[in-house]
Amino acid sequence: MKSIQFLAYFFLLALAFPFALASDPSPLQDFCVAVDEPKNAVFVNGKFCKNPAQVVAEDFFFPGLNIPRDTSSNKNGVNVTLLNVDQIAGLNTLGISLARLDYAPNGGLNPPHTHPRATEILVVMQGTLYVGFVTSNPNRLISKVLYPGDVFVFPVGLIHFQFNLAKTDAVAFAGLSSQNPGVITIANAVFAPNPPINPDVLAKAFQLDKNIVLDIQKKLTAN
């Protein structure tokens, strides 16, 4: 009798196990503060849905992604053209975005950054890119030099970068697993948030002279 009870209990536990592995869906914004009064609330994804009868082809269309972008106006020599839900309304709820990345010759850099809500898959079309990401605990660099036709994946939330080693322009395209992947550029987030982080904190954290921290803050804030 006890063995039958044990088998029944084990069977029920096995059925419940998949539900125990369930989790909330990935958020599409940085945070959502709960409120008691609906009149003070905002729509979670920030988007309402168009009447299906009024949907047109232009809701799923964006032209001219083949046109080279200007990299000269960016101090890092990079231009990122992101096509998320704000550029293509039809992406809403589909969980995907696309980006074109143009890099200046001899060191065009997409600086270390993260996408808090998306994994990125990158394909190089032109140029030679040194790319990499850093793992969490321990912090290990996974890097590789890419050539036209090569593909590399940056896992969700991990710090990553791309650097043009070629003497010519470089171009890549990236797919991201969110309609609004978000981006946190590490240098800007640390040294140029608004309001700024106390320079004493940064000086100690990075083992730098406080004057150097103030200089970096000034430069990045100006940019």
Coordinates of C-alpha atoms in Angstrom, one line a residue:
M1 CA 0.0 0.0 0.0
K2 CA 2.8 2.4 0.9
S3 CA 4.6 1.6 -2.4
I4 CA 1.4 2.5 -4.3
Q5 CA 1.1 5.8 -2.4
F6 CA 4.7 6.6 -3.1
L7 CA 4.3 5.9 -6.8
A8 CA 1.1 8.1 -6.9
Y9 CA 3.0 10.9 -5.1
F10 CA 6.0 10.6 -7.5
F11 CA 3.6 10.7 -10.5
L12 CA 2.0 13.9 -9.3
L13 CA 5.3 15.5 -8.5
A14 CA 6.5 14.7 -12.1
L15 CA 3.4 16.3 -13.5
A16 CA 4.0 19.4 -11.4
F17 CA 7.7 19.7 -12.2
P18 CA 7.3 21.5 -15.6
F19 CA 5.2 24.1 -14.0
A20 CA 7.8 24.7 -11.3
L21 CA 10.2 25.6 -14.1
A22 CA 8.0 28.3 -15.5
S23 CA 9.0 31.9 -15.2
D24 CA 7.8 35.4 -16.0
P25 CA 8.3 36.5 -19.6
S26 CA 11.3 38.8 -20.3
P27 CA 10.4 42.4 -19.6
L28 CA 10.3 45.0 -22.4
Q29 CA 11.3 47.9 -20.2
D30 CA 13.7 48.5 -17.4
F31 CA 11.2 48.4 -14.6
C32 CA 7.4 48.5 -13.8
V33 CA 6.5 50.2 -10.5
A34 CA 3.2 48.9 -9.2
V35 CA 0.4 51.5 -8.5
D36 CA -2.9 51.1 -6.7
E37 CA -4.9 53.4 -9.0
P38 CA -5.2 52.5 -12.7
K39 CA -5.5 56.2 -13.6
N40 CA -1.8 56.6 -12.6
A41 CA -0.6 53.6 -14.5
V42 CA 1.1 53.3 -17.9
F43 CA 0.6 50.6 -20.5
V44 CA 3.4 48.1 -19.8
N45 CA 4.8 47.8 -23.3
G46 CA 4.1 51.4 -24.2
K47 CA 2.2 50.4 -27.3
F48 CA -1.4 50.0 -28.2
C49 CA -2.5 47.7 -31.1
K50 CA -3.9 49.0 -34.3
N51 CA -7.2 47.7 -35.6
P52 CA -6.3 44.7 -37.8
A53 CA -8.6 46.0 -40.5
Q54 CA -6.5 49.1 -40.8
V55 CA -3.1 47.4 -41.0
V56 CA -1.1 48.2 -44.2
A57 CA 2.2 46.9 -45.7
E58 CA 4.0 50.1 -44.5
D59 CA 3.5 48.9 -40.9
F60 CA 6.0 46.2 -41.6
F61 CA 8.4 48.1 -43.9
F62 CA 11.6 50.2 -43.7
P63 CA 13.5 51.3 -46.8
G64 CA 17.2 52.0 -47.5
L65 CA 19.1 49.8 -45.1
N66 CA 21.6 49.2 -47.9
I67 CA 22.7 52.9 -47.8
P68 CA 26.1 53.5 -46.0
R69 CA 25.8 55.6 -42.8
D70 CA 28.0 58.4 -41.7
T71 CA 30.6 57.5 -39.0
S72 CA 32.5 60.8 -39.0
S73 CA 30.2 62.5 -36.5
N74 CA 30.7 59.9 -33.8
K75 CA 33.9 60.0 -31.7
N76 CA 34.0 56.2 -31.7
G77 CA 33.7 56.0 -35.5
V78 CA 30.5 54.0 -35.5
N79 CA 26.9 54.4 -36.6
V80 CA 24.2 52.0 -35.5
T81 CA 20.9 52.1 -37.3
L82 CA 18.5 50.2 -35.0
L83 CA 15.2 49.0 -36.4
N84 CA 13.0 48.2 -33.4
V85 CA 9.3 48.7 -32.7
D86 CA 9.7 52.5 -32.8
Q87 CA 10.8 52.3 -36.5
I88 CA 8.7 49.3 -37.6
A89 CA 5.4 49.3 -35.8
G90 CA 4.6 45.8 -37.0
L91 CA 7.4 44.5 -34.7
N92 CA 5.2 45.1 -31.7
T93 CA 4.9 41.8 -29.7
L94 CA 7.1 39.9 -32.2
G95 CA 10.2 39.9 -30.0
I96 CA 12.8 40.7 -32.7
S97 CA 14.8 43.7 -34.0
L98 CA 17.4 44.4 -36.6
A99 CA 20.4 46.7 -36.8
R100 CA 22.9 47.9 -39.4
L101 CA 26.3 48.8 -38.0
D102 CA 28.8 51.0 -39.9
Y103 CA 32.4 51.2 -38.6
A104 CA 35.0 53.8 -39.6
P105 CA 38.4 52.5 -41.0
N106 CA 41.3 51.8 -38.6
G107 CA 39.5 51.5 -35.3
G108 CA 35.8 52.2 -35.7
L109 CA 34.5 51.0 -32.3
N110 CA 31.1 49.9 -31.1
P111 CA 32.2 50.3 -27.4
P112 CA 31.5 47.9 -24.6
H113 CA 27.8 47.8 -24.0
T114 CA 25.0 45.4 -23.1
H115 CA 21.4 44.7 -24.3
P116 CA 19.5 44.0 -21.1
R117 CA 16.6 42.3 -23.0
A118 CA 18.2 40.6 -26.1
T119 CA 20.7 38.2 -27.4
E120 CA 22.4 39.5 -30.5
I121 CA 23.6 37.6 -33.6
L122 CA 26.0 39.5 -35.8
V123 CA 27.0 38.8 -39.4
V124 CA 29.9 40.7 -41.0
M125 CA 29.4 42.0 -44.6
Q126 CA 32.5 44.1 -45.0
G127 CA 35.8 44.7 -43.1
T128 CA 37.6 42.8 -40.4
L129 CA 36.1 43.0 -36.9
Y130 CA 37.6 42.1 -33.6
V131 CA 34.6 41.2 -31.4
G132 CA 34.0 39.7 -28.0
F133 CA 31.9 39.4 -24.8
V134 CA 32.7 39.0 -21.1
T135 CA 31.2 36.2 -19.1
S136 CA 29.8 36.6 -15.6
N137 CA 31.5 35.2 -12.5
P138 CA 34.3 34.7 -13.4
N139 CA 34.8 37.5 -15.9
R140 CA 36.3 35.7 -18.9
L141 CA 36.7 37.3 -22.4
I142 CA 35.4 35.3 -25.3
S143 CA 36.7 36.9 -28.5
K144 CA 37.4 36.3 -32.2
V145 CA 38.4 38.1 -35.3
L146 CA 35.6 38.1 -37.9
Y147 CA 35.8 38.4 -41.7
P148 CA 33.0 38.9 -44.3
G149 CA 30.4 36.1 -44.0
D150 CA 31.4 35.3 -40.4
V151 CA 28.7 35.2 -37.7
F152 CA 29.0 35.7 -33.9
V153 CA 26.6 35.6 -31.1
F154 CA 26.5 37.8 -28.0
P155 CA 24.4 36.3 -25.2
V156 CA 21.7 38.4 -23.6
G157 CA 22.8 40.9 -20.9
L158 CA 26.6 40.3 -21.3
I159 CA 29.1 43.1 -22.0
H160 CA 30.3 43.0 -25.7
F161 CA 32.0 45.1 -28.3
Q162 CA 33.1 45.3 -32.0
F163 CA 36.3 46.9 -33.3
N164 CA 37.2 47.5 -36.9
L165 CA 40.8 46.2 -37.7
A166 CA 40.6 47.0 -41.4
K167 CA 41.9 50.0 -43.3
T168 CA 38.5 50.3 -45.0
D169 CA 34.9 50.8 -43.8
A170 CA 33.3 47.8 -42.1
V171 CA 29.6 46.9 -42.2
A172 CA 27.7 44.3 -40.2
F173 CA 24.0 43.4 -39.6
A174 CA 22.7 42.2 -36.3
G175 CA 19.4 40.5 -35.2
L176 CA 18.3 41.0 -31.6
S177 CA 15.7 38.9 -29.8
S178 CA 13.5 41.7 -28.5
Q179 CA 11.3 44.3 -30.1
N180 CA 13.0 46.8 -27.7
P181 CA 16.4 45.3 -26.7
G182 CA 17.7 48.4 -24.9
V183 CA 21.4 49.4 -24.8
I184 CA 23.6 50.3 -21.8
T185 CA 27.0 51.7 -23.0
I186 CA 29.3 51.0 -20.1
A187 CA 31.4 54.1 -20.1
N188 CA 28.5 56.4 -20.5
A189 CA 26.4 54.6 -17.9
V190 CA 29.2 54.8 -15.3
F191 CA 30.8 58.1 -16.0
A192 CA 28.0 60.2 -17.5
P193 CA 24.6 59.3 -16.0
N194 CA 22.2 62.0 -15.0
P195 CA 22.7 62.9 -12.2
P196 CA 26.3 61.9 -12.0
I197 CA 27.8 59.3 -9.7
N198 CA 30.0 60.8 -6.9
P199 CA 33.5 60.9 -8.4
D200 CA 34.9 59.5 -5.1
V201 CA 33.0 56.3 -5.7
L202 CA 34.4 56.0 -9.2
A203 CA 37.9 56.8 -8.2
K204 CA 37.9 54.1 -5.6
A205 CA 36.1 51.5 -7.8
F206 CA 38.5 52.0 -10.7
Q207 CA 41.6 52.8 -8.7
L208 CA 42.0 56.1 -10.5
D209 CA 43.0 59.6 -9.3
K210 CA 39.9 61.7 -8.7
N211 CA 41.0 64.3 -11.2
I212 CA 41.1 61.7 -13.9
V213 CA 37.6 60.6 -13.1
L214 CA 36.4 64.2 -13.2
D215 CA 38.1 64.6 -16.6
I216 CA 36.4 61.5 -18.0
Q217 CA 33.0 62.6 -16.6
K218 CA 33.5 66.0 -18.2
K219 CA 34.4 64.6 -21.6
L220 CA 31.6 62.0 -21.7
T221 CA 29.0 64.4 -20.4
A222 CA 29.9 66.8 -23.2
N223 CA 29.5 64.1 -25.8

